[in-house]
Coordinates of C-alpha atoms in Angstrom, one line a residue:
Chain A
X1 CA -24.9 -8.8 8.6
X2 CA -28.2 -9.7 8.3
X3 CA -29.0 -5.8 7.2
X4 CA -26.5 -6.9 3.8
X5 CA -28.4 -9.8 3.4
X6 CA -31.5 -7.7 2.7
X7 CA -29.8 -5.1 1.1
X8 CA -28.8 -7.8 -1.6
X9 CA -32.1 -9.4 -1.9
X10 CA -34.0 -6.1 -2.3
X11 CA -31.1 -5.5 -5.1
X12 CA -31.9 -8.7 -6.9
X13 CA -35.8 -7.8 -6.6
X14 CA -34.9 -4.7 -8.2
X15 CA -32.6 -6.1 -10.8
X16 CA -35.4 -8.9 -11.7
X17 CA -38.0 -5.8 -12.6
X18 CA -35.7 -4.3 -14.4
X19 CA -34.7 -7.4 -16.3
X20 CA -38.7 -7.0 -16.6
X21 CA -39.3 -3.7 -18.3
X22 CA -36.3 -3.9 -19.8
X23 CA -37.9 -6.7 -21.9
X24 CA -41.7 -5.5 -22.3
X25 CA -41.0 -1.9 -22.7
X26 CA -39.2 0.0 -26.8
X27 CA -40.4 1.4 -29.6
X28 CA -43.5 -1.5 -29.5
X29 CA -44.8 -1.9 -25.6
X30 CA -45.2 -5.4 -25.1
X31 CA -47.6 -6.6 -21.6
X32 CA -45.6 -8.6 -19.3
X33 CA -47.5 -11.6 -19.2
X34 CA -46.7 -12.1 -22.9
X35 CA -43.0 -11.6 -22.5
X36 CA -43.3 -14.6 -19.5
X37 CA -44.7 -17.0 -21.9
X38 CA -42.6 -16.6 -24.5
X39 CA -39.6 -16.8 -22.5
X40 CA -41.1 -19.8 -20.7
X41 CA -41.7 -21.2 -24.2
X42 CA -45.2 -21.2 -24.8
X43 CA -46.1 -20.0 -28.1
X44 CA -48.5 -16.7 -28.2
X45 CA -50.8 -15.4 -31.0
X46 CA -48.2 -12.3 -31.9
X47 CA -45.0 -14.1 -33.5
X48 CA -43.7 -10.5 -34.0
X49 CA -43.1 -10.0 -30.2
X50 CA -41.8 -13.6 -30.2
X51 CA -39.4 -12.3 -33.3
X52 CA -38.5 -9.3 -30.9
X53 CA -38.0 -10.6 -28.0
X54 CA -36.2 -13.8 -29.0
X55 CA -33.9 -11.7 -31.1
X56 CA -33.5 -8.5 -30.2
X57 CA -34.6 -7.4 -26.9
X58 CA -33.0 -10.5 -24.9
X59 CA -30.0 -10.5 -25.9
X60 CA -29.8 -6.6 -25.7
X61 CA -31.0 -7.5 -21.8
X62 CA -28.2 -9.6 -21.1
X63 CA -25.8 -7.4 -22.9
X64 CA -26.6 -5.2 -20.7
X65 CA -26.2 -7.5 -17.7
X66 CA -22.3 -8.8 -18.5
X67 CA -21.9 -5.4 -19.3
X68 CA -23.1 -4.0 -16.0
X69 CA -22.0 -6.1 -13.9
X70 CA -18.1 -6.8 -15.6
X71 CA -17.6 -3.2 -15.8
X72 CA -18.8 -2.1 -12.3
X73 CA -16.9 -5.3 -11.0
X74 CA -13.6 -4.4 -12.8
X75 CA -14.2 -0.4 -11.4
X76 CA -14.4 -2.6 -7.5
X77 CA -10.9 -4.3 -8.3
X78 CA -8.8 -1.3 -9.9
X79 CA -10.0 0.8 -6.6
X80 CA -8.8 -2.3 -4.2
X81 CA -5.6 -2.9 -5.7
X82 CA -4.5 1.0 -5.9
X83 CA -6.5 2.3 -2.8
X84 CA -7.9 5.1 -4.8
X85 CA -11.5 5.8 -4.2
X86 CA -10.9 7.7 -7.9
X87 CA -10.0 4.2 -9.6
X88 CA -11.5 2.2 -12.2
X89 CA -11.6 0.4 -15.6
X90 CA -10.7 3.5 -17.7
X91 CA -6.9 3.9 -15.2
X92 CA -5.3 1.3 -17.2
X93 CA -5.9 3.3 -19.8
X94 CA -8.4 0.2 -21.8
X95 CA -10.5 1.4 -23.5
X96 CA -8.6 4.4 -24.4
X97 CA -6.7 1.5 -26.2
X98 CA -9.1 0.3 -27.7
X99 CA -10.8 3.8 -29.0
X100 CA -8.0 4.2 -30.2
X101 CA -7.5 0.2 -32.1
X102 CA -11.1 1.3 -34.1
X103 CA -9.9 4.9 -34.5
X104 CA -7.1 3.7 -36.6
X105 CA -9.3 1.1 -38.1
X106 CA -12.6 3.6 -38.9
X107 CA -10.5 7.1 -39.4
X108 CA -7.0 5.4 -41.2
X109 CA -9.1 4.0 -43.7
X110 CA -7.0 5.2 -46.2
X111 CA -4.4 3.3 -45.4
X112 CA -5.6 0.0 -45.8
X113 CA -8.8 -0.2 -47.6
X114 CA -7.0 -1.7 -50.7
X115 CA -6.0 -4.4 -48.4
X116 CA -9.2 -5.7 -46.6
X117 CA -12.1 -3.9 -48.8
X118 CA -15.2 -4.7 -47.7
X119 CA -14.0 -6.3 -44.6
X120 CA -13.4 -2.7 -43.1
X121 CA -16.3 -2.1 -41.5
X122 CA -17.9 -4.9 -40.3
X123 CA -18.6 -5.3 -36.9
X124 CA -16.2 -7.8 -36.4
X125 CA -13.4 -5.8 -38.2
X126 CA -14.8 -3.3 -35.3
X127 CA -15.2 -5.6 -32.6
X128 CA -11.2 -6.9 -33.7
X129 CA -10.0 -3.6 -33.8
X130 CA -10.9 -2.6 -30.4
X131 CA -9.7 -5.7 -29.1
X132 CA -6.6 -5.8 -30.0
X133 CA -5.9 -2.3 -29.2
X134 CA -7.0 -3.1 -25.5
X135 CA -5.4 -6.1 -25.3
X136 CA -2.2 -4.4 -26.6
X137 CA -2.7 -1.6 -23.6
X138 CA -3.0 -4.4 -21.1
X139 CA 0.3 -6.4 -22.3
X140 CA 2.4 -3.2 -22.1
X141 CA 0.4 -2.3 -18.9
X142 CA 1.2 -6.3 -17.2
X143 CA 4.7 -5.6 -18.7
X144 CA 4.9 -2.4 -16.6
X145 CA 3.4 -3.6 -13.1
X146 CA 6.5 -6.6 -13.9
X147 CA 9.3 -3.6 -13.8
X148 CA 7.5 -1.1 -11.8
X149 CA 6.9 -2.2 -7.8
X150 CA 4.9 1.0 -7.2
X151 CA 1.4 0.7 -7.9
X152 CA 0.3 4.4 -7.2
X153 CA 3.5 4.6 -10.2
X154 CA 1.3 1.8 -12.2
X155 CA -2.1 4.3 -12.0
X156 CA 0.1 6.9 -12.8
X157 CA 1.2 5.4 -16.1
X158 CA -2.1 4.4 -16.9
X159 CA -3.4 7.5 -17.1
X160 CA -0.6 8.4 -19.0
X161 CA -1.6 6.0 -21.7
X162 CA -4.8 6.9 -21.7
X163 CA -4.1 10.8 -22.7
X164 CA -1.7 9.5 -25.4
X165 CA -3.8 7.1 -27.6
X166 CA -6.3 9.8 -26.8
X167 CA -4.5 12.1 -28.5
X168 CA -3.3 9.8 -31.5
X169 CA -7.3 9.2 -31.6
X170 CA -7.5 13.2 -32.0
X171 CA -4.6 13.6 -34.9
X172 CA -6.4 11.1 -36.6
X173 CA -10.1 12.6 -36.4
X174 CA -7.7 15.5 -37.3
X175 CA -7.1 14.0 -41.1
X176 CA -10.0 12.0 -41.7
X177 CA -13.1 12.6 -43.7
X178 CA -16.3 14.0 -42.4
X179 CA -17.5 10.5 -43.0
X180 CA -15.1 8.5 -40.8
X181 CA -15.0 10.7 -38.2
X182 CA -19.1 10.4 -38.1
X183 CA -18.3 6.2 -38.0
X184 CA -16.1 6.8 -34.8
X185 CA -18.3 8.9 -33.4
X186 CA -21.4 6.6 -33.7
X187 CA -18.9 3.7 -32.0
X188 CA -17.8 6.0 -29.5
X189 CA -21.7 6.6 -28.8
X190 CA -21.9 3.2 -27.6
X191 CA -24.4 1.0 -27.9
X192 CA -26.1 -2.6 -26.6
X193 CA -28.0 -3.3 -29.1
X194 CA -25.9 -4.8 -31.7
X195 CA -25.4 -7.9 -30.7
X196 CA -26.5 -11.2 -31.9
X197 CA -26.6 -14.2 -30.4
X198 CA -22.7 -15.8 -30.6
X199 CA -21.1 -12.6 -30.1
X200 CA -23.6 -12.6 -26.4
X201 CA -21.6 -15.8 -26.6
X202 CA -18.5 -14.9 -27.0
X203 CA -18.9 -11.9 -24.3
X204 CA -20.0 -14.6 -21.8
X205 CA -17.4 -16.5 -22.3
X206 CA -14.9 -13.0 -21.5
X207 CA -17.3 -12.5 -18.6
X208 CA -16.9 -16.0 -17.2
X209 CA -13.5 -16.1 -17.4
X210 CA -12.8 -12.3 -15.8
X211 CA -15.1 -13.4 -12.9
X212 CA -12.6 -16.9 -12.6
X213 CA -9.5 -14.5 -12.7
X214 CA -11.7 -12.1 -9.7
X215 CA -12.9 -14.9 -7.3
X216 CA -9.2 -16.6 -7.4
X217 CA -7.5 -13.4 -5.3
X218 CA -11.0 -12.6 -3.9
X219 CA -9.3 -13.6 -0.3
X220 CA -6.7 -11.9 -0.9
X221 CA -8.4 -8.6 -2.4
X222 CA -9.3 -8.5 1.2
X223 CA -5.9 -8.3 2.5
X224 CA -5.2 -6.1 -0.1
X225 CA -7.9 -3.3 1.7
X226 CA -4.7 -2.6 4.0
X227 CA -2.4 -2.4 1.8
X228 CA 0.1 -3.4 0.2
X229 CA 2.3 -3.8 3.2
X230 CA 0.4 -5.4 5.3
X231 CA -1.2 -7.5 2.6
X232 CA 2.9 -8.6 2.2
X233 CA 3.5 -9.2 5.9
X234 CA 0.5 -11.8 5.5
X235 CA 1.7 -14.0 2.8
X236 CA -0.2 -13.1 -0.3
X237 CA 1.9 -12.8 -3.1
X238 CA 1.9 -9.5 -4.5
X239 CA 3.0 -9.6 -8.0
X240 CA 0.9 -12.8 -9.3
X241 CA -2.2 -11.0 -7.6
X242 CA -2.0 -7.7 -9.1
X243 CA -1.7 -9.2 -12.4
X244 CA -4.3 -11.7 -11.9
X245 CA -6.0 -8.1 -11.1
X246 CA -4.8 -6.2 -13.7
X247 CA -6.2 -9.3 -16.0
X248 CA -9.2 -9.7 -14.3
X249 CA -9.9 -6.0 -15.5
X250 CA -8.4 -6.2 -18.6
X251 CA -10.7 -8.7 -20.2
X252 CA -13.9 -7.1 -18.4
X253 CA -13.0 -3.9 -20.1
X254 CA -11.8 -4.9 -22.9
X255 CA -14.8 -7.0 -24.0
X256 CA -17.2 -4.7 -22.4
X257 CA -15.4 -1.7 -24.5
X258 CA -15.1 -4.1 -28.2
X259 CA -18.9 -5.3 -28.1
X260 CA -20.6 -2.4 -26.6
X261 CA -17.8 0.5 -27.8
X262 CA -16.9 2.9 -24.9
X263 CA -18.6 3.3 -21.7
X264 CA -18.2 5.6 -19.2
X265 CA -18.8 6.1 -15.5
X266 CA -20.3 2.9 -14.5
X267 CA -17.2 1.3 -13.8
X268 CA -15.7 4.1 -10.8
X269 CA -19.6 5.1 -9.8
X270 CA -21.2 1.6 -8.9
X271 CA -18.5 0.8 -6.1
X272 CA -19.7 3.9 -4.6
X273 CA -22.7 3.4 -5.0
X274 CA -23.2 0.3 -3.8
X275 CA -20.8 1.2 -0.6
X276 CA -23.4 3.5 1.1
X277 CA -25.7 0.7 0.9
X278 CA -23.5 -2.6 2.2
X279 CA -21.7 -1.6 5.2
X280 CA -18.7 -3.6 5.0
X281 CA -15.3 -3.5 2.7
X282 CA -15.4 -7.5 2.4
X283 CA -14.9 -8.3 -0.7
X284 CA -17.7 -11.6 -0.6
X285 CA -20.1 -9.3 0.6
X286 CA -19.5 -6.4 -1.9
X287 CA -18.7 -8.6 -5.3
X288 CA -22.7 -10.0 -5.7
X289 CA -23.5 -6.4 -4.8
X290 CA -21.2 -5.1 -6.8
X291 CA -22.7 -7.1 -10.0
X292 CA -26.5 -6.8 -9.3
X293 CA -25.5 -2.9 -8.9
X294 CA -23.8 -2.8 -12.2
X295 CA -26.3 -5.3 -13.7
X296 CA -29.3 -3.1 -12.8
X297 CA -27.9 0.5 -13.4
X298 CA -26.8 -0.8 -16.9
X299 CA -30.2 -2.2 -17.4
X300 CA -32.0 1.3 -16.1
X301 CA -29.7 3.0 -18.6
X302 CA -30.9 0.9 -21.3
X303 CA -34.3 1.3 -20.6
X304 CA -33.8 5.3 -20.8
X305 CA -31.8 5.3 -24.1
X306 CA -34.4 3.6 -25.8
X307 CA -36.9 6.4 -25.1
X308 CA -39.9 3.7 -24.8
X309 CA -42.7 4.2 -26.8
X310 CA -40.4 6.0 -28.9
X311 CA -38.5 4.9 -32.7
X312 CA -35.2 7.1 -31.6
X313 CA -33.0 5.9 -29.1
X314 CA -29.7 7.9 -27.4
X315 CA -26.6 6.9 -27.2
X316 CA -26.2 4.7 -24.2
X317 CA -22.8 6.5 -22.9
X318 CA -23.9 9.7 -22.8
X319 CA -27.0 8.4 -20.5
X320 CA -24.8 6.0 -18.2
X321 CA -23.2 9.7 -17.1
X322 CA -26.0 12.0 -17.8
X323 CA -28.6 10.3 -15.3
X324 CA -26.1 8.4 -13.0
X325 CA -23.8 11.1 -12.3
X326 CA -25.8 13.4 -10.5
X327 CA -27.7 10.3 -8.7
X328 CA -23.8 9.4 -7.4
X329 CA -23.3 13.4 -6.6
X330 CA -26.4 13.8 -5.3
X331 CA -25.9 10.0 -2.7
X332 CA -22.6 11.6 -2.0
X333 CA -23.4 15.7 -0.7
X334 CA -26.8 13.7 1.7
X335 CA -24.5 11.4 2.8
X336 CA -21.6 13.8 3.3
X337 CA -18.7 11.2 2.6
X338 CA -17.7 9.2 0.5
X339 CA -17.1 5.3 2.2
X340 CA -13.8 3.8 1.2
Chain B
X1 CA 27.5 -5.1 23.0
X2 CA 25.4 -8.6 23.0
X3 CA 26.6 -11.5 23.3
X4 CA 27.2 -13.7 19.6
X5 CA 26.6 -16.9 21.6
X6 CA 23.4 -18.7 21.8
X7 CA 22.9 -19.3 25.1
X8 CA 18.4 -19.5 24.8
X9 CA 16.5 -19.7 21.4
X10 CA 16.5 -16.1 20.1
X11 CA 13.2 -15.2 18.2
X12 CA 15.3 -12.4 16.3
X13 CA 18.9 -12.0 15.2
X14 CA 20.4 -9.6 13.6
X15 CA 24.3 -10.7 13.1
X16 CA 26.8 -8.1 11.8
X17 CA 24.1 -6.6 9.7
X18 CA 24.2 -3.3 7.5
X19 CA 21.2 -2.0 6.4
X20 CA 20.4 0.9 3.3
X21 CA 19.5 1.4 -0.1
X22 CA 20.9 -0.2 -3.0
X23 CA 20.1 0.3 -7.0
X24 CA 22.2 0.2 -10.0
X25 CA 24.3 3.1 -9.4
X26 CA 25.5 3.4 -6.1
X27 CA 24.1 2.0 -2.1
X28 CA 23.8 4.1 0.4
X29 CA 24.5 2.8 3.5
X30 CA 22.2 3.7 6.4
X31 CA 24.2 1.7 9.1
X32 CA 26.6 -0.7 9.9
X33 CA 27.3 -3.8 12.3
X34 CA 24.3 -4.6 13.8
X35 CA 24.4 -7.1 16.0
X36 CA 21.2 -7.4 18.9
X37 CA 19.4 -11.2 20.2
X38 CA 15.6 -10.3 20.8
X39 CA 14.6 -13.4 23.2
X40 CA 10.8 -14.7 23.7
X41 CA 8.7 -12.8 26.2
X42 CA 11.0 -8.9 25.2
X43 CA 9.9 -5.5 25.1
X44 CA 12.3 -4.2 22.4
X45 CA 12.4 -0.4 21.9
X46 CA 14.3 1.3 18.7
X47 CA 14.8 4.3 19.4
X48 CA 16.6 7.1 17.2
X49 CA 15.9 10.5 15.4
X50 CA 14.5 11.5 13.1
X51 CA 16.1 10.3 9.7
X52 CA 18.3 7.9 11.5
X53 CA 17.4 4.8 9.7
X54 CA 14.6 3.2 12.2
X55 CA 12.1 2.9 9.1
X56 CA 15.1 1.6 7.2
X57 CA 16.4 -1.7 9.8
X58 CA 12.5 -2.1 10.3
X59 CA 11.7 -2.8 6.2
X60 CA 14.8 -4.8 6.7
X61 CA 13.4 -7.5 9.4
X62 CA 10.6 -7.4 7.6
X63 CA 11.7 -8.3 4.3
X64 CA 10.3 -5.4 2.7
X65 CA 14.0 -4.2 1.9
X66 CA 16.9 -6.9 1.2
X67 CA 20.5 -6.2 4.1
X68 CA 23.2 -5.1 2.3
X69 CA 25.6 -7.4 4.4
X70 CA 25.2 -9.6 7.3
X71 CA 22.6 -11.5 8.6
X72 CA 18.8 -11.1 10.1
X73 CA 17.8 -15.2 11.5
X74 CA 13.6 -15.4 12.7
X75 CA 13.9 -18.7 14.2
X76 CA 17.2 -19.3 13.9
X77 CA 16.0 -19.5 10.1
X78 CA 17.8 -16.9 7.9
X79 CA 15.0 -14.2 6.4
X80 CA 16.4 -14.7 2.8
X81 CA 15.1 -18.3 2.9
X82 CA 11.6 -17.6 4.0
X83 CA 8.7 -16.9 1.5
X84 CA 6.2 -14.7 2.5
X85 CA 3.7 -17.3 3.7
X86 CA 6.4 -18.7 6.5
X87 CA 7.5 -15.6 7.4
X88 CA 3.7 -14.6 8.1
X89 CA 2.7 -17.2 10.2
X90 CA 6.2 -15.7 12.4
X91 CA 6.3 -12.1 12.6
X92 CA 2.9 -9.8 12.2
X93 CA 3.8 -6.3 11.7
X94 CA 1.9 -2.8 12.9
X95 CA 2.7 0.2 10.6
X96 CA 1.6 3.6 10.7
X97 CA 1.3 5.7 7.6
X98 CA -0.3 2.9 5.2
X99 CA -3.4 3.4 3.5
X100 CA -5.7 1.2 5.4
X101 CA -9.9 0.4 4.0
X102 CA -11.8 2.1 7.7
X103 CA -15.0 0.8 6.0
X104 CA -14.5 -3.0 7.7
X105 CA -15.9 -4.1 11.3
X106 CA -13.3 -4.1 14.1
X107 CA -14.4 -7.5 14.0
X108 CA -13.3 -8.1 10.1
X109 CA -10.4 -6.2 10.4
X110 CA -8.5 -8.1 13.5
X111 CA -9.7 -11.0 11.7
X112 CA -7.6 -10.2 8.7
X113 CA -5.0 -11.2 11.0
X114 CA -6.0 -15.3 10.5
X115 CA -5.3 -14.4 6.4
X116 CA -2.4 -17.0 6.3
X117 CA -4.3 -20.0 7.7
X118 CA -7.5 -19.7 6.6
X119 CA -8.3 -21.5 3.0
X120 CA -9.2 -20.0 -0.2
X121 CA -12.3 -18.0 1.0
X122 CA -11.2 -16.7 4.3
X123 CA -13.6 -18.8 5.4
X124 CA -12.5 -19.1 9.6
X125 CA -12.7 -22.1 11.8
X126 CA -13.7 -22.5 15.5
X127 CA -9.9 -21.8 15.9
X128 CA -9.7 -18.5 14.2
X129 CA -12.9 -17.0 15.9
X130 CA -11.3 -18.2 19.0
X131 CA -7.6 -16.2 18.3
X132 CA -9.7 -13.1 16.8
X133 CA -11.9 -12.7 20.1
X134 CA -8.8 -12.9 22.6
X135 CA -6.9 -10.9 20.5
X136 CA -10.1 -8.1 20.2
X137 CA -10.3 -9.3 23.9
X138 CA -6.7 -8.4 24.8
X139 CA -6.7 -4.7 23.6
X140 CA -10.0 -4.1 25.4
X141 CA -12.1 -4.0 22.4
X142 CA -14.7 -6.0 22.5
X143 CA -17.8 -4.3 23.0
X144 CA -17.0 -2.5 20.1
X145 CA -16.2 -5.5 17.9
X146 CA -19.6 -4.8 15.7
X147 CA -18.4 -0.9 15.2
X148 CA -17.1 -0.1 11.6
X149 CA -13.3 0.9 12.0
X150 CA -14.3 4.3 10.7
X151 CA -16.1 5.5 13.7
X152 CA -13.3 5.0 16.4
X153 CA -10.7 7.1 17.8
X154 CA -6.9 6.9 16.7
X155 CA -6.2 5.4 20.0
X156 CA -8.9 2.6 19.8
X157 CA -7.6 2.0 15.5
X158 CA -4.5 1.8 17.0
X159 CA -5.7 -0.9 19.1
X160 CA -7.5 -2.4 16.4
X161 CA -4.3 -2.8 14.0
X162 CA -2.6 -4.4 17.4
X163 CA -5.2 -6.9 17.6
X164 CA -4.8 -7.4 14.0
X165 CA -1.2 -8.2 14.6
X166 CA -2.1 -10.4 17.7
X167 CA -4.2 -12.5 16.0
X168 CA -2.1 -13.0 13.3
X169 CA -0.4 -15.3 16.1
X170 CA 3.4 -14.5 16.0
X171 CA 6.0 -15.1 18.3
X172 CA 7.3 -11.4 17.0
X173 CA 5.7 -8.2 15.9
X174 CA 7.4 -5.1 14.6
X175 CA 5.2 -2.2 15.0
X176 CA 6.4 1.3 13.4
X177 CA 5.6 4.3 15.6
X178 CA 2.5 2.4 17.0
X179 CA 1.9 5.6 19.4
X180 CA 2.2 8.6 16.5
X181 CA -0.6 10.7 16.7
X182 CA -1.7 10.0 20.4
X183 CA -2.3 12.3 23.4
X184 CA 0.1 11.6 26.7
X185 CA -2.5 9.3 28.2
X186 CA -3.2 6.9 25.1
X187 CA 0.8 6.6 24.5
X188 CA 1.6 5.2 28.0
X189 CA -1.5 3.0 27.9
X190 CA -0.5 1.7 24.5
X191 CA 3.1 0.6 25.5
X192 CA 1.4 -0.8 28.5
X193 CA -0.7 -2.7 26.8
X194 CA 2.7 -3.8 24.6
X195 CA 4.3 -5.0 28.1
X196 CA 1.4 -6.7 29.7
X197 CA 1.1 -8.6 25.9
X198 CA 4.9 -9.8 26.1
X199 CA 4.4 -11.0 29.6
X200 CA 1.3 -12.8 29.0
X201 CA 2.3 -14.6 26.0
X202 CA 5.5 -14.4 25.8
X203 CA 5.7 -13.0 22.7
X204 CA 8.8 -10.3 21.4
X205 CA 7.5 -7.0 20.4
X206 CA 10.2 -4.9 18.9
X207 CA 8.5 -1.2 18.3
X208 CA 9.7 1.9 16.5
X209 CA 9.0 5.1 19.0
X210 CA 10.1 8.6 19.5
X211 CA 8.8 7.8 23.8
X212 CA 12.5 7.5 24.9
X213 CA 11.4 8.2 28.5
X214 CA 8.4 5.8 27.8
X215 CA 10.2 3.2 26.8
X216 CA 13.0 3.8 29.9
X217 CA 10.8 2.8 32.0
X218 CA 8.6 0.1 30.3
X219 CA 11.3 -1.9 27.8
X220 CA 13.9 -4.9 28.4
X221 CA 16.1 -4.2 25.7
X222 CA 16.7 -1.0 24.0
X223 CA 18.1 -0.8 20.5
X224 CA 19.7 2.6 19.7
X225 CA 20.2 3.9 16.5
X226 CA 22.9 7.1 16.5
X227 CA 24.5 8.6 13.2
X228 CA 24.9 5.1 11.7
X229 CA 26.1 3.1 14.8
X230 CA 23.7 0.9 16.4
X231 CA 24.3 0.0 20.5
X232 CA 22.2 -2.4 21.8
X233 CA 21.3 -3.4 25.9
X234 CA 19.0 -2.9 28.7
X235 CA 18.2 0.4 29.5
X236 CA 20.9 1.1 32.0
X237 CA 23.4 -0.3 30.5
X238 CA 23.0 2.7 27.9
X239 CA 22.7 4.6 30.8
X240 CA 25.5 3.8 32.7
X241 CA 27.3 4.1 29.0
X242 CA 26.7 7.8 28.0
X243 CA 24.9 6.5 24.7
X244 CA 21.8 9.0 25.7
X245 CA 24.0 12.0 26.3
X246 CA 25.1 12.7 22.6
X247 CA 21.8 11.5 21.1
X248 CA 20.7 15.0 20.7
X249 CA 22.0 18.8 20.0
X250 CA 22.5 19.9 23.9
X251 CA 20.9 23.3 23.1
X252 CA 17.3 22.3 24.4
X253 CA 17.3 19.0 25.9
X254 CA 19.7 17.2 28.0
X255 CA 19.6 13.8 29.9
X256 CA 18.8 13.4 33.3
X257 CA 20.6 10.4 34.7
X258 CA 18.8 11.1 37.9
X259 CA 15.3 10.8 36.7
X260 CA 16.7 8.8 34.0
X261 CA 14.7 10.6 31.6
X262 CA 15.4 13.9 29.2
X263 CA 14.3 17.1 29.9
X264 CA 13.9 20.3 29.0
X265 CA 17.3 22.2 29.6
X266 CA 16.2 25.9 31.8
X267 CA 17.5 28.9 30.7
X268 CA 19.0 30.1 33.8
X269 CA 20.5 33.6 32.3

């Protein structure tokens, strides 16, 4: 228990350092004491720095925190629900649904550009298309979950939906011109930095709703660690909890994909990284650690993606995997065991 | 056969129960006309060869699948009228072949048995803590209660699952083959443990098992499923009726009434 508290505190400290670095580093380097002054509302001599922090770095850092922790929570929920270490937010086909929505918007543009005109390529239309895509997939999954009693079947169906949608995206890509294809590919790289304050607000709202659903079934998640039959024998209403868990995951993963593009890896990996650290699978202890851990990982990836000191940025989706995957592999090989 | 007259309050009753699987197209009946009546404090073994329907019967008794016809009564209430949560306070399960997370400490896993009684955060009250500690003590794992289940042997982990059911504090515990994967000593140990539990706490335990020889020595009653027919009685009643003689094909093992156990058939030629 004490070890777990120490671990959480350690994670929080790391996270705070990460937040500090993320606000201070970038194409322009801002000293950390100036960052603090700006955050506390003390006026500084350099109003450019103030502008950069308030309108650019702060929303981006918040986005990283929300998306990192949200994806990590949804990964945890899926792994517990499916009692499968390979599960992550993508298994329900949500990000693929969002991708399909955006692909239809950007690459099927010829079909309805006449109707929407200028609106077509605005940021909001992409967010809207991504949300619609993941909501439709979510509804389909929920309907299936009502019918299919077996959770493993649900997992397979999710994977099928994912490969179906990516096939449709390929077909669209094949028939689209280079310019449209480029737009889509840039979206699929993911980006944390394009959000204005209003969008960050909306993302936080989604995050809170997702967390709310997760908290409602927090206790039952522990019962589900023993499998569905045990959970049922302990009085857990399986269907109700399954739907709450799917809703929570969909809101986290759907909103993340809508605002920042499909971000791989975080949802799958963070729960495993945290389990190496925390000695128990008790969700009351796991959940806060996973929130801190997911947020920290995302912040670090974002700092790397910014290539501090330079003007160019790497696609965030590539950074999470390129820098994250070796870490996970190294950890698992060193510990020789997947704790699940 | 068991009498349907209820002289003492029984904890688990099957009334002309028939079990099996049903879907839109067809109904597969596995066993029918099942009648038994388990009293508080009884240890009952459910015996049958592979594929005889032991698991189906256990699933029906634990409301995982519905009965085809007939009724299951727990505490004289029909199981179909019980909500999950009410059922959870009357019967607990010990299952094999579930993908149970072993990344929990012994204490945490046993404490999950208190799940039906705790608040939405799962906070353990003083009473919960007492019951969890008693359960761990009863299976002899107090020394190991802070160990992660990962680090336990199969036999110890089986005891943890039994302790979880004890912590759920129900008058009835159903177990699906609690002795699989255990060596001969630990099989005997676990069954002996079940015997001491029912004696001490007046709980009733019904367990499916292949350990006929051990069950005959230990159990108060036996439910035997053989080719869709269910026989119920004390071990000596069933032996007298010769029920065991026809359980297996006679080429390899035979039931020896003198030693009241199955024996290998010796090749005499």
